[in-house]
Structure formats: structure tokens, C-alpha cells
mmCIF file of C-alpha atoms in Angstrom:
data_model
loop_
_atom_site.group_PDB
_atom_site.id
_atom_site.type_symbol
_atom_site.label_atom_id
_atom_site.label_comp_id
_atom_site.label_asym_id
_atom_site.label_seq_id
_atom_site.Cartn_x
_atom_site.Cartn_y
_atom_site.Cartn_z
ATOM 1 C CA MET A 1 110.392 144.716 117.833
ATOM 2 C CA ALA A 2 112.035 142.528 120.537
ATOM 3 C CA THR A 3 112.440 138.909 119.552
ATOM 4 C CA LYS A 4 112.540 136.477 122.660
ATOM 5 C CA VAL A 5 115.530 133.671 122.388
ATOM 6 C CA PHE A 6 114.300 129.830 124.364
ATOM 7 C CA VAL A 7 115.739 127.303 125.113
ATOM 8 C CA PRO A 8 115.543 124.694 121.604
ATOM 9 C CA ARG A 9 114.968 121.467 121.787
ATOM 10 C CA LEU A 10 117.925 119.470 120.852
ATOM 11 C CA GLY A 11 116.556 115.974 120.581
ATOM 12 C CA GLU A 12 114.501 113.494 121.310
ATOM 13 C CA GLY A 13 114.090 113.553 124.757
ATOM 14 C CA VAL A 14 116.281 115.691 125.397
ATOM 15 C CA ASP A 15 114.494 118.353 127.983
ATOM 16 C CA GLU A 16 117.386 120.621 129.436
ATOM 17 C CA VAL A 17 120.508 121.917 128.687
ATOM 18 C CA THR A 18 123.394 123.648 130.053
ATOM 19 C CA VAL A 19 124.600 126.944 129.054
ATOM 20 C CA THR A 20 128.039 127.064 128.888
ATOM 21 C CA LYS A 21 129.152 130.062 127.113
ATOM 22 C CA TRP A 22 127.990 133.374 125.815
ATOM 23 C CA LEU A 23 129.568 134.116 122.238
ATOM 24 C CA LYS A 24 127.724 137.595 122.684
ATOM 25 C CA GLN A 25 127.126 139.769 125.558
ATOM 26 C CA GLU A 26 124.562 142.733 126.861
ATOM 27 C CA GLY A 27 124.740 145.480 123.863
ATOM 28 C CA ASP A 28 126.476 143.441 121.343
ATOM 29 C CA SER A 29 125.575 143.319 117.538
ATOM 30 C CA ILE A 30 124.710 140.301 116.004
ATOM 31 C CA LYS A 31 123.027 139.046 112.880
ATOM 32 C CA GLU A 32 120.259 136.421 112.550
ATOM 33 C CA LEU A 33 122.246 133.108 112.104
ATOM 34 C CA GLU A 34 125.247 134.043 113.577
ATOM 35 C CA PRO A 35 126.154 132.512 117.085
ATOM 36 C CA LEU A 36 124.551 133.563 120.170
ATOM 37 C CA LEU A 37 125.895 130.920 123.158
ATOM 38 C CA GLU A 38 126.817 127.594 122.968
ATOM 39 C CA VAL A 39 124.840 125.243 125.520
ATOM 40 C CA ASN A 40 125.556 121.336 126.666
ATOM 41 C CA THR A 41 124.187 118.477 126.970
ATOM 42 C CA ASP A 42 124.273 114.656 127.585
ATOM 43 C CA LYS A 43 128.593 115.880 126.436
ATOM 44 C CA VAL A 44 127.596 117.407 122.971
ATOM 45 C CA ASP A 45 128.449 121.216 122.644
ATOM 46 C CA THR A 46 125.821 122.994 120.549
ATOM 47 C CA GLU A 47 125.619 126.323 118.873
ATOM 48 C CA ILE A 48 122.843 128.601 119.302
ATOM 49 C CA PRO A 49 122.021 130.809 116.632
ATOM 50 C CA ALA A 50 120.258 134.299 116.777
ATOM 51 C CA PRO A 51 116.885 134.002 115.059
ATOM 52 C CA ALA A 52 116.925 137.905 114.857
ATOM 53 C CA THR A 53 119.689 140.825 113.598
ATOM 54 C CA GLY A 54 119.394 143.215 115.963
ATOM 55 C CA VAL A 55 121.446 144.188 119.116
ATOM 56 C CA VAL A 56 121.798 141.986 122.516
ATOM 57 C CA LEU A 57 119.204 143.811 125.117
ATOM 58 C CA LYS A 58 119.408 141.107 127.696
ATOM 59 C CA ILE A 59 120.412 137.660 128.750
ATOM 60 C CA ILE A 60 118.455 136.234 130.665
ATOM 61 C CA ALA A 61 120.254 132.302 131.932
ATOM 62 C CA GLN A 62 123.896 132.852 133.262
ATOM 63 C CA GLU A 63 127.081 130.762 131.869
ATOM 64 C CA GLY A 64 126.498 127.150 134.338
ATOM 65 C CA GLN A 65 123.132 127.684 134.513
ATOM 66 C CA VAL A 66 120.648 124.869 133.331
ATOM 67 C CA GLY A 67 117.638 125.725 131.712
ATOM 68 C CA LYS A 68 114.520 123.281 130.315
ATOM 69 C CA VAL A 69 113.455 123.355 126.801
ATOM 70 C CA GLY A 70 110.897 126.647 126.293
ATOM 71 C CA GLU A 71 112.526 128.235 129.120
ATOM 72 C CA LEU A 72 113.890 132.439 127.980
ATOM 73 C CA LEU A 73 116.990 132.766 127.216
ATOM 74 C CA ALA A 74 117.868 136.126 126.034
ATOM 75 C CA ILE A 75 115.927 138.751 124.168
ATOM 76 C CA ILE A 76 116.826 140.504 121.208
ATOM 77 C CA GLY A 77 116.018 144.095 119.946
ATOM 78 C CA VAL A 78 116.630 147.815 118.342
ATOM 79 C CA ALA A 79 119.717 149.591 120.464
ATOM 80 C CA GLY A 80 117.979 151.618 122.991
ATOM 81 C CA GLU A 81 114.861 149.324 123.165
ATOM 82 C CA GLU A 82 113.929 148.739 126.942
ATOM 83 C CA VAL A 83 113.608 145.683 128.539
ATOM 84 C CA ASP A 84 110.261 146.098 130.661
ATOM 85 C CA SER A 85 109.029 143.598 132.810
ATOM 86 C CA ASN A 86 106.262 142.859 131.385
ATOM 87 C CA GLN A 87 109.148 141.224 128.277
ATOM 88 C CA LEU A 88 110.204 139.184 131.229
ATOM 89 C CA SER A 89 107.195 138.165 132.913
ATOM 90 C CA VAL A 90 107.086 134.756 129.573
ATOM 91 C CA GLU A 91 109.471 133.330 131.581
ATOM 92 C CA ARG A 92 108.299 129.731 129.119
ATOM 93 C CA ALA A 93 107.710 128.883 126.623
ATOM 94 C CA THR A 94 106.808 125.628 124.314
ATOM 95 C CA PRO A 95 107.538 124.158 120.627
ATOM 96 C CA THR A 96 103.753 123.794 119.778
ATOM 97 C CA ALA A 97 102.563 126.902 121.649
ATOM 98 C CA VAL A 98 104.735 129.960 122.144
ATOM 99 C CA SER A 99 103.536 133.171 124.043
ATOM 100 C CA SER A 100 104.312 136.117 122.799
ATOM 101 C CA GLN A 101 103.044 139.968 123.164
ATOM 102 C CA PRO A 102 101.599 142.476 121.100
ATOM 103 C CA SER A 103 104.831 144.062 119.351
ATOM 104 C CA GLU A 104 107.152 141.135 120.014
ATOM 105 C CA GLN A 105 108.302 137.690 117.964
ATOM 106 C CA SER A 106 108.700 134.824 120.106
ATOM 107 C CA VAL A 107 111.129 132.139 118.652
ATOM 108 C CA ILE A 108 112.229 128.624 119.406
ATOM 109 C CA ASN A 109 113.681 125.953 118.144
ATOM 110 C CA ASP A 110 116.086 128.344 116.116
ATOM 111 C CA ARG A 111 113.695 130.305 114.224
ATOM 112 C CA PRO A 112 110.609 132.144 114.464
ATOM 113 C CA GLN A 113 107.067 130.313 114.788
ATOM 114 C CA THR A 114 105.458 131.454 111.702
ATOM 115 C CA ALA A 115 102.242 130.370 110.420
ATOM 116 C CA GLU A 116 103.857 128.222 107.618
ATOM 117 C CA ARG A 117 103.728 124.738 107.865
ATOM 118 C CA GLU A 118 105.199 123.506 111.247
ATOM 119 C CA ILE A 119 109.000 122.323 110.446
ATOM 120 C CA GLY A 120 109.913 121.117 113.723
ATOM 121 C CA PHE A 121 113.106 121.470 114.990
ATOM 122 C CA ILE A 122 115.815 122.911 113.161
ATOM 123 C CA SER A 123 119.499 122.135 114.023
ATOM 124 C CA PRO A 124 122.029 125.205 113.990
ATOM 125 C CA VAL A 125 123.672 123.696 110.704
ATOM 126 C CA VAL A 126 120.878 122.974 108.708
ATOM 127 C CA ALA A 127 119.822 126.537 109.501
ATOM 128 C CA LYS A 128 123.273 127.862 108.428
ATOM 129 C CA ILE A 129 123.225 126.147 105.382
ATOM 130 C CA ALA A 130 119.590 127.494 104.345
ATOM 131 C CA ALA A 131 120.197 130.796 105.069
ATOM 132 C CA GLU A 132 123.210 130.697 102.536
ATOM 133 C CA HIS A 133 121.199 129.556 99.465
ATOM 134 C CA GLY A 134 118.215 130.988 100.399
ATOM 135 C CA VAL A 135 115.895 128.290 101.335
ATOM 136 C CA ASN A 136 112.614 128.159 102.840
ATOM 137 C CA LEU A 137 112.580 125.562 104.609
ATOM 138 C CA SER A 138 108.640 124.544 105.166
ATOM 139 C CA GLN A 139 108.850 123.748 101.437
ATOM 140 C CA ILE A 140 111.224 120.706 102.261
ATOM 141 C CA THR A 141 109.703 117.211 103.534
ATOM 142 C CA GLY A 142 112.452 115.923 106.240
ATOM 143 C CA THR A 143 113.801 112.142 105.978
ATOM 144 C CA GLY A 144 115.086 112.313 109.736
ATOM 145 C CA LEU A 145 114.264 111.345 113.135
ATOM 146 C CA ASN A 146 110.457 112.536 112.961
ATOM 147 C CA GLY A 147 110.668 114.117 110.051
ATOM 148 C CA ARG A 148 113.250 115.942 111.139
ATOM 149 C CA ILE A 149 114.978 118.142 108.027
ATOM 150 C CA THR A 150 118.562 117.103 107.155
ATOM 151 C CA LYS A 151 121.566 118.797 105.915
ATOM 152 C CA ASN A 152 121.148 116.263 103.025
ATOM 153 C CA ASP A 153 117.464 117.316 102.764
ATOM 154 C CA VAL A 154 118.773 120.344 102.222
ATOM 155 C CA LEU A 155 121.430 119.773 99.810
ATOM 156 C CA SER A 156 118.792 117.619 97.197
ATOM 157 C CA PHE A 157 116.782 119.959 97.788
ATOM 158 C CA VAL A 158 118.941 122.479 96.258
ATOM 159 C CA GLU A 159 119.688 122.123 92.751
ATOM 160 C CA GLY A 160 123.483 122.589 90.915
ATOM 161 C CA LYS A 161 124.886 122.206 94.751
ATOM 162 C CA SER A 162 127.531 119.803 95.041
ATOM 163 C CA ALA A 163 127.745 117.931 98.890
ATOM 164 C CA SER A 164 131.153 119.368 98.313
ATOM 165 C CA ARG A 165 130.223 123.029 98.766
ATOM 166 C CA ILE A 166 128.133 122.467 102.403
ATOM 167 C CA THR A 167 131.069 120.163 103.426
ATOM 168 C CA ASN A 168 133.390 123.587 102.867
ATOM 169 C CA TYR A 169 131.404 125.769 104.229
ATOM 170 C CA GLU A 170 131.360 123.556 107.520
ATOM 171 C CA SER A 171 134.929 123.167 107.222
ATOM 172 C CA ARG A 172 135.305 127.338 106.995
ATOM 173 C CA ASN A 173 132.763 127.644 110.355
ATOM 174 C CA THR A 174 135.439 124.922 112.318
ATOM 175 C CA GLN A 175 136.862 127.338 115.641
ATOM 176 C CA SER A 176 139.805 125.857 117.164
ATOM 177 C CA VAL A 177 140.296 126.968 120.822
ATOM 178 C CA ILE A 178 143.499 127.908 121.465
ATOM 179 C CA ARG A 179 143.910 128.057 126.274
ATOM 180 C CA ASN A 180 145.906 130.895 127.246
ATOM 181 C CA GLN A 181 147.783 130.185 130.636
ATOM 182 C CA GLU A 182 149.130 132.165 132.857
ATOM 183 C CA PRO A 183 152.382 131.367 134.912
ATOM 184 C CA MET A 184 151.127 129.249 137.679
ATOM 185 C CA LEU A 185 152.052 130.903 141.364
ATOM 186 C CA GLY A 186 151.060 128.359 142.788
ATOM 187 C CA ASP A 187 148.145 125.914 143.400
ATOM 188 C CA GLN A 188 145.548 126.425 141.042
ATOM 189 C CA LEU A 189 141.730 125.427 140.845
ATOM 190 C CA ILE A 190 140.649 124.306 137.092
ATOM 191 C CA LYS A 191 136.705 124.345 137.565
ATOM 192 C CA HIS A 192 135.315 121.587 136.070
ATOM 193 C CA THR A 193 133.342 121.711 132.863
ATOM 194 C CA PRO A 194 130.173 119.749 132.504
ATOM 195 C CA ILE A 195 131.992 117.285 129.740
ATOM 196 C CA ARG A 196 134.314 116.787 132.320
ATOM 197 C CA LYS A 197 131.746 116.287 134.944
ATOM 198 C CA SER A 198 130.288 114.211 132.744
ATOM 199 C CA ILE A 199 132.782 111.967 131.741
ATOM 200 C CA ALA A 200 133.439 111.502 136.026
ATOM 201 C CA GLU A 201 130.207 110.366 136.656
ATOM 202 C CA HIS A 202 129.522 108.101 134.058
ATOM 203 C CA MET A 203 132.773 106.248 134.191
ATOM 204 C CA VAL A 204 132.442 106.046 138.206
ATOM 205 C CA MET A 205 128.991 104.412 137.317
ATOM 206 C CA SER A 206 130.599 102.285 134.500
ATOM 207 C CA LYS A 207 133.209 100.612 137.117
ATOM 208 C CA HIS A 208 130.433 100.319 140.358
ATOM 209 C CA THR A 209 127.857 98.725 137.417
ATOM 210 C CA SER A 210 130.587 96.146 135.701
ATOM 211 C CA PRO A 211 133.039 93.854 136.598
ATOM 212 C CA HIS A 212 135.726 94.808 133.858
ATOM 213 C CA VAL A 213 138.183 92.275 132.386
ATOM 214 C CA LEU A 214 140.688 92.340 129.968
ATOM 215 C CA THR A 215 141.526 90.689 127.448
ATOM 216 C CA VAL A 216 144.562 91.083 125.260
ATOM 217 C CA MET A 217 145.177 90.130 121.591
ATOM 218 C CA GLU A 218 147.971 91.282 119.397
ATOM 219 C CA ALA A 219 146.964 91.393 115.151
ATOM 220 C CA ASP A 220 149.639 91.424 112.147
ATOM 221 C CA MET A 221 148.474 94.918 110.255
ATOM 222 C CA SER A 222 150.136 93.820 106.975
ATOM 223 C CA LYS A 223 147.745 92.574 104.456
ATOM 224 C CA VAL A 224 145.092 95.771 106.187
ATOM 225 C CA ALA A 225 147.873 97.918 105.748
ATOM 226 C CA LYS A 226 148.709 96.958 101.698
ATOM 227 C CA HIS A 227 145.065 97.574 101.084
ATOM 228 C CA ARG A 228 144.749 100.315 102.485
ATOM 229 C CA SER A 229 147.939 101.766 100.789
ATOM 230 C CA ALA A 230 146.338 100.469 97.541
ATOM 231 C CA ASN A 231 143.130 102.347 98.127
ATOM 232 C CA LYS A 232 143.467 105.959 99.622
ATOM 233 C CA SER A 233 144.166 107.567 96.379
ATOM 234 C CA LEU A 234 140.575 105.850 95.387
ATOM 235 C CA PHE A 235 138.857 107.147 98.272
ATOM 236 C CA GLU A 236 140.390 110.220 98.603
ATOM 237 C CA ARG A 237 138.819 111.221 94.916
ATOM 238 C CA ASP A 238 135.393 110.311 96.302
ATOM 239 C CA GLY A 239 136.620 112.836 99.031
ATOM 240 C CA VAL A 240 137.405 110.399 102.216
ATOM 241 C CA ASN A 241 140.225 109.941 103.973
ATOM 242 C CA LEU A 242 141.106 105.994 105.154
ATOM 243 C CA THR A 243 141.978 105.659 108.220
ATOM 244 C CA PHE A 244 142.827 102.781 109.788
ATOM 245 C CA THR A 245 140.033 103.179 112.179
ATOM 246 C CA ALA A 246 137.651 102.481 109.061
ATOM 247 C CA TYR A 247 139.390 98.374 108.914
ATOM 248 C CA PHE A 248 139.085 98.132 112.982
ATOM 249 C CA MET A 249 135.390 99.262 112.905
ATOM 250 C CA SER A 250 134.217 96.757 110.118
ATOM 251 C CA ALA A 251 135.746 93.751 112.063
ATOM 252 C CA ILE A 252 134.441 94.692 115.070
ATOM 253 C CA VAL A 253 130.900 94.502 112.467
ATOM 254 C CA ALA A 254 132.082 90.827 111.895
ATOM 255 C CA GLY A 255 133.424 89.582 115.158
ATOM 256 C CA LEU A 256 129.855 91.213 116.836
ATOM 257 C CA LYS A 257 127.885 89.301 113.435
ATOM 258 C CA HIS A 258 129.761 86.026 114.380
ATOM 259 C CA TYR A 259 129.037 86.486 118.564
ATOM 260 C CA PRO A 260 125.549 88.678 119.122
ATOM 261 C CA ILE A 261 126.004 87.900 122.712
ATOM 262 C CA VAL A 262 128.722 90.892 122.629
ATOM 263 C CA ASN A 263 125.953 93.069 120.780
ATOM 264 C CA SER A 264 124.038 93.089 124.271
ATOM 265 C CA SER A 265 123.139 94.453 127.510
ATOM 266 C CA TRP A 266 122.098 93.398 131.036
ATOM 267 C CA SER A 267 119.234 93.852 132.818
ATOM 268 C CA ASP A 268 117.240 92.141 135.678
ATOM 269 C CA GLU A 269 115.693 89.701 133.629
ATOM 270 C CA GLY A 270 118.019 88.661 131.309
ATOM 271 C CA ILE A 271 120.937 89.205 128.956
ATOM 272 C CA LEU A 272 119.317 91.774 125.509
ATOM 273 C CA VAL A 273 120.984 91.186 122.485
ATOM 274 C CA ARG A 274 121.033 94.102 120.340
ATOM 275 C CA LYS A 275 119.080 93.444 116.620
ATOM 276 C CA ASN A 276 120.632 96.663 115.091
ATOM 277 C CA ILE A 277 124.716 97.110 115.286
ATOM 278 C CA ASN A 278 125.672 100.645 116.446
ATOM 279 C CA LEU A 279 129.084 101.338 116.490
ATOM 280 C CA GLY A 280 130.547 104.238 119.167
ATOM 281 C CA MET A 281 133.799 105.612 118.565
ATOM 282 C CA ALA A 282 135.700 107.277 120.930
ATOM 283 C CA VAL A 283 137.043 111.184 120.195
ATOM 284 C CA SER A 284 139.837 112.823 121.513
ATOM 285 C CA LEU A 285 138.652 116.575 122.551
ATOM 286 C CA GLY A 286 141.538 117.491 123.842
ATOM 287 C CA GLU A 287 141.545 119.575 127.019
ATOM 288 C CA ASP A 288 138.082 118.995 127.311
ATOM 289 C CA GLY A 289 137.901 115.580 127.359
ATOM 290 C CA LEU A 290 135.974 112.900 124.586
ATOM 291 C CA ILE A 291 132.650 112.136 123.436
ATOM 292 C CA VAL A 292 131.918 109.245 121.948
ATOM 293 C CA PRO A 293 129.449 109.687 118.561
ATOM 294 C CA VAL A 294 127.585 106.435 117.148
ATOM 295 C CA ILE A 295 127.907 104.969 113.416
ATOM 296 C CA LYS A 296 123.901 103.631 113.660
ATOM 297 C CA ASN A 297 123.374 100.306 111.638
ATOM 298 C CA ALA A 298 127.281 100.543 110.625
ATOM 299 C CA ASP A 299 126.579 96.291 109.822
ATOM 300 C CA ASN A 300 125.310 97.556 106.610
ATOM 301 C CA LEU A 301 127.949 99.804 105.784
ATOM 302 C CA SER A 302 130.910 98.978 103.480
ATOM 303 C CA LEU A 303 134.195 99.794 103.597
ATOM 304 C CA LEU A 304 133.648 103.264 101.996
ATOM 305 C CA ALA A 305 130.480 104.102 103.571
ATOM 306 C CA MET A 306 132.206 103.430 107.243
ATOM 307 C CA ALA A 307 135.229 105.956 106.188
ATOM 308 C CA ARG A 308 132.736 108.607 105.511
ATOM 309 C CA ALA A 309 131.081 107.969 108.760
ATOM 310 C CA ILE A 310 133.781 107.796 110.337
ATOM 311 C CA ASN A 311 135.595 111.376 108.773
ATOM 312 C CA ASP A 312 131.737 113.375 109.264
ATOM 313 C CA LEU A 313 131.358 112.354 113.200
ATOM 314 C CA ALA A 314 134.681 113.233 113.682
ATOM 315 C CA ASN A 315 134.868 116.465 112.234
ATOM 316 C CA ARG A 316 131.498 117.332 113.688
ATOM 317 C CA ALA A 317 132.226 116.190 117.124
ATOM 318 C CA ARG A 318 135.905 118.461 117.500
ATOM 319 C CA SER A 319 133.988 121.473 115.415
ATOM 320 C CA LYS A 320 131.609 120.850 117.851
ATOM 321 C CA LYS A 321 128.579 119.926 115.223
ATOM 322 C CA LEU A 322 126.636 116.922 117.219
ATOM 323 C CA GLN A 323 123.515 116.897 117.395
ATOM 324 C CA PRO A 324 122.335 114.998 120.857
ATOM 325 C CA ASP A 325 120.856 112.264 118.805
ATOM 326 C CA ASP A 326 124.326 111.253 117.495
ATOM 327 C CA VAL A 327 125.914 110.205 120.706
ATOM 328 C CA LYS A 328 122.770 107.766 120.937
ATOM 329 C CA GLY A 329 122.042 104.437 121.104
ATOM 330 C CA GLY A 330 125.644 102.967 120.882
ATOM 331 C CA THR A 331 125.857 99.297 121.266
ATOM 332 C CA PHE A 332 129.492 98.546 120.936
ATOM 333 C CA THR A 333 132.610 100.701 121.593
ATOM 334 C CA LEU A 334 136.241 101.618 120.233
ATOM 335 C CA THR A 335 138.585 103.451 121.179
ATOM 336 C CA ASN A 336 141.738 103.863 119.974
ATOM 337 C CA HIS A 337 144.438 105.356 122.541
ATOM 338 C CA GLY A 338 147.188 104.413 119.783
ATOM 339 C CA THR A 339 147.260 107.564 118.379
ATOM 340 C CA SER A 340 148.984 109.408 121.954
ATOM 341 C CA GLY A 341 151.690 106.049 121.841
ATOM 342 C CA SER A 342 149.915 104.041 123.580
ATOM 343 C CA LEU A 343 150.711 100.598 123.328
ATOM 344 C CA PHE A 344 147.843 99.317 124.853
ATOM 345 C CA ALA A 345 145.338 100.147 127.619
ATOM 346 C CA PHE A 346 141.653 99.264 129.924
ATOM 347 C CA PRO A 347 139.421 101.419 128.764
ATOM 348 C CA VAL A 348 136.121 101.808 130.538
ATOM 349 C CA ILE A 349 132.995 100.167 129.107
ATOM 350 C CA ASN A 350 130.591 102.982 127.750
ATOM 351 C CA GLN A 351 127.400 101.779 129.528
ATOM 352 C CA PRO A 352 124.988 99.725 128.865
ATOM 353 C CA GLN A 353 127.157 98.051 127.048
ATOM 354 C CA THR A 354 128.671 94.680 127.196
ATOM 355 C CA GLY A 355 132.407 95.768 125.788
ATOM 356 C CA ILE A 356 134.443 98.020 125.086
ATOM 357 C CA LEU A 357 137.810 97.553 122.312
ATOM 358 C CA GLY A 358 141.057 99.484 122.963
ATOM 359 C CA ILE A 359 143.058 99.610 119.826
ATOM 360 C CA GLY A 360 147.303 100.266 120.582
ATOM 361 C CA ALA A 361 149.988 102.129 118.336
ATOM 362 C CA MET A 362 150.976 100.007 115.593
ATOM 363 C CA GLN A 363 154.526 99.402 116.042
ATOM 364 C CA LYS A 364 157.132 97.451 112.978
ATOM 365 C CA ARG A 365 158.140 94.283 115.377
ATOM 366 C CA VAL A 366 160.130 91.132 114.840
ATOM 367 C CA VAL A 367 157.164 88.313 115.015
ATOM 368 C CA VAL A 368 158.109 83.959 113.917
ATOM 369 C CA ILE A 369 156.361 83.277 110.580
ATOM 370 C CA ASP A 370 155.840 79.669 110.273
ATOM 371 C CA ASP A 371 159.537 79.340 112.022
ATOM 372 C CA ALA A 372 161.278 82.590 110.777
ATOM 373 C CA ILE A 373 161.704 85.414 111.802
ATOM 374 C CA ALA A 374 160.061 88.580 110.231
ATOM 375 C CA ILE A 375 159.383 91.845 110.812
ATOM 376 C CA ARG A 376 155.531 92.971 110.481
ATOM 377 C CA PRO A 377 153.563 96.002 111.745
ATOM 378 C CA MET A 378 151.501 94.717 114.674
ATOM 379 C CA VAL A 379 148.706 95.904 116.991
ATOM 380 C CA TYR A 380 148.294 95.049 120.463
ATOM 381 C CA MET A 381 143.820 95.254 120.510
ATOM 382 C CA SER A 382 142.722 94.983 123.881
ATOM 383 C CA PHE A 383 139.451 94.198 125.180
ATOM 384 C CA VAL A 384 137.102 94.832 127.782
ATOM 385 C CA PHE A 385 133.832 93.191 128.852
ATOM 386 C CA ASP A 386 131.185 92.489 131.353
ATOM 387 C CA HIS A 387 131.829 89.336 133.353
ATOM 388 C CA ARG A 388 128.409 88.932 134.068
ATOM 389 C CA ILE A 389 127.626 88.424 130.091
ATOM 390 C CA LEU A 390 130.680 87.218 128.586
ATOM 391 C CA ASP A 391 132.785 84.698 129.520
ATOM 392 C CA GLY A 392 136.548 84.661 129.116
ATOM 393 C CA ALA A 393 136.734 81.905 126.186
ATOM 394 C CA SER A 394 133.596 83.967 124.475
ATOM 395 C CA ALA A 395 135.387 87.287 124.987
ATOM 396 C CA ASP A 396 138.445 85.535 123.424
ATOM 397 C CA TRP A 397 136.091 84.449 120.870
ATOM 398 C CA PHE A 398 134.960 87.626 119.866
ATOM 399 C CA LEU A 399 138.552 88.865 119.628
ATOM 400 C CA ALA A 400 139.694 86.212 118.225
ATOM 401 C CA LYS A 401 137.643 86.851 114.607
ATOM 402 C CA VAL A 402 138.411 90.668 115.330
ATOM 403 C CA LYS A 403 141.753 89.590 114.426
ATOM 404 C CA GLU A 404 141.211 87.088 112.047
ATOM 405 C CA THR A 405 139.650 89.741 110.427
ATOM 406 C CA LEU A 406 142.386 91.787 110.108
ATOM 407 C CA GLU A 407 144.523 89.615 109.373
ATOM 408 C CA ASN A 408 143.326 87.753 106.184
ATOM 409 C CA TRP A 409 141.668 91.010 104.583
ATOM 410 C CA SER A 410 141.945 91.161 101.100
#
């Protein structure tokens, strides 16, 4: 019995994907929920699992091809089964009405369409976890956006299972990418990846959209470093790695609360001040570029919750487990370029936001405190802002509040 694999809907407003890599080729055997291919949308790489066990009979969409939601990607069946023209004639399906021929099972949203309750989009991670625990997803009420079933919903449904098991499951499936390069005999053309193209377009658009202005301040991180040393082991007991990023994010929240105009966007009608504080954080993907997942409602998070959210998003970004919704809705962005040794930089604003804060490498430097020479862990903070919205004074007030919050941490 042949199974058709269609482009799934990966999030609200996501209507198309780019096929970046087939993990299986025609003739290869594959198990249900085993990764079949990788697709990219809005800089997010997502693995699409196989909806059935069998053999890849036909690959329809080639690497680099753009496919709209509901379009046919591949056909899975049994070894030796032939794919006829009738099977290829149904080139498009919809999440609510999937066309099916006799003796075939049409699949979309990473799962078979059955007579059970409609459960909507299920992410690859949720599908894998559910399969591992033998969970029938139709019995779970989702708490995510538009009733989507989340990882935590599955976890809550499984009695006697701990969150650490789910975390360990994802860690086991994290794959590292190793690039082997042959010796160069001359000029080499490195073809653009979808992520690199997206970054280029977004950066050029940003520089053409906003008049960028840079202001820099230096912060004494002594109290933050002391607090982190005293609490790092306590956070580890809760499975959380307490990084300096959590402190910077919390300090940004303090600055945005005092100066809400920084948490805004420009429009022709006026300045739109955002109610929610959704903080983006730039995560390096190595040679593949970077991505900016977003911590929603960051102003409601404690330091522990902030650190946990940072750990989660960073890990999922590097292991290609992010969903399109994870990179949407940001109102301000942090980029910690100091992790590579940079002292200060001139980041590009993540449109349509008003500003972006760059954090340089923390170094012990000689400073003067109360007319005395002292050695302190210091860090440069580079704030780039949209001069249409902020003037030099208002930008400095915000950055000074971030500095004050860090230097008086308790």
C-alpha cells in the first residue's frame, strides 16, 4: 500500500518550504517516524519524518525546489511496487481535505489522516516522543497555539515519566555536521544555502530601511559574576546551565520596562510600541550562519526561567529542532558576539525592531573606582538603534539602565 508524503504545514502563515536535503534516496528502506528529508522555511531547518514504514519508491521534489503546503514530496511503499501515473496525478492536498485513491494512504502534517479526532499539525519532535512512549495523540488536548499539541502536553500525558527523559531523548538525536573539503586547486564557488540567502536579504533590507546609529557603554560585571558563581550549581540541580546571557537578557527586560519606546517598530502612521517583550537571541550555526529564536513574554520570567528558555532554544537551534513559530514575533534582539573574542561590534538591526544589543568578550581590565585603581571583569555593550525612533539621549538612557542593572545585581 503506497503512502503519499505531502508538504506539511509547519506553522501559522508558513505556506511553502524549500527542500534542502533528502536523508533517504529512492530504493532506500525507511521506518515510520525516521527522518526522511530536511526542509527550510524562514531560516529554520526542520526534519520531516516518514509517515510509514517501507521503501522510498519515488522522490518528487528535488533538493533546492520550493514546495507549497499540500504539494507532493515523495511516495513510500513496499519493495518492488511500481509507481504509476495515477499516483503522481494528485500533486496537491490540503490539511483538511487530502485526496486519496483506493489502496493508497495519503499523508500530510507528518501523520496519516484517520477517522480519529483531528489533531492538527504535529511537529517531528512531538511525533517521535509520542511514538517512543506509545501515546495516541488523539487523546491529548493541546495547549499550544490554536490547540497545537506540544512536547509538554505529551510529557504530562505520560505518567511516571520525567522531563529529563525527554531532554535526553532529544540530545541523543542531535546530529553534528562535519564538512570535509578537498584541497583547492583554484577559485571555489560555494553555493548559497537557503539560510545564507535569507540572511543576506534580511541584512540588506535592514540597512536600506533604518538609519543605523551605534552607541557603546562599558559594564562592570563583578556582581553578576559573583552571583553566577554562587548560584550556578543550584541551577544545575534543576537541569539548567546558568550562562551570562541570562543576565544580559534580564537586564534588557529592565531597560525595556523603563523605556518602552525601545520595544517598538516604525510605521508610516506612527511608532508602534509593543505590549509584549519578546527577546530574540542570535545563535551561531557555524558555517551555516545564524538564527534568532525568540523568548516570548520575557518580562514574566525569573532568572531561572530565562536561563532555561535560553538553554532550550539554543540547543534546539543547533540541533535543527526549531519550529517556524520559534523565530517569529521578536521585539528586541541580543547578539553575544563576544563568544568568539570580539570586544565590540556594529550589529545590524533585526527588522522591524528598533534596536539590537551586542555584547563583547568579558575581560579583566584596570579601572578607576573611587579614585583607586582596581581590576574588574568588564564588557563592552554596543547598542545599535533606529534613528527614526530613538535619538542619542533616549538610546543612552536605555543602555544606561541595562548597565545599571548589571552593575547592581543582587
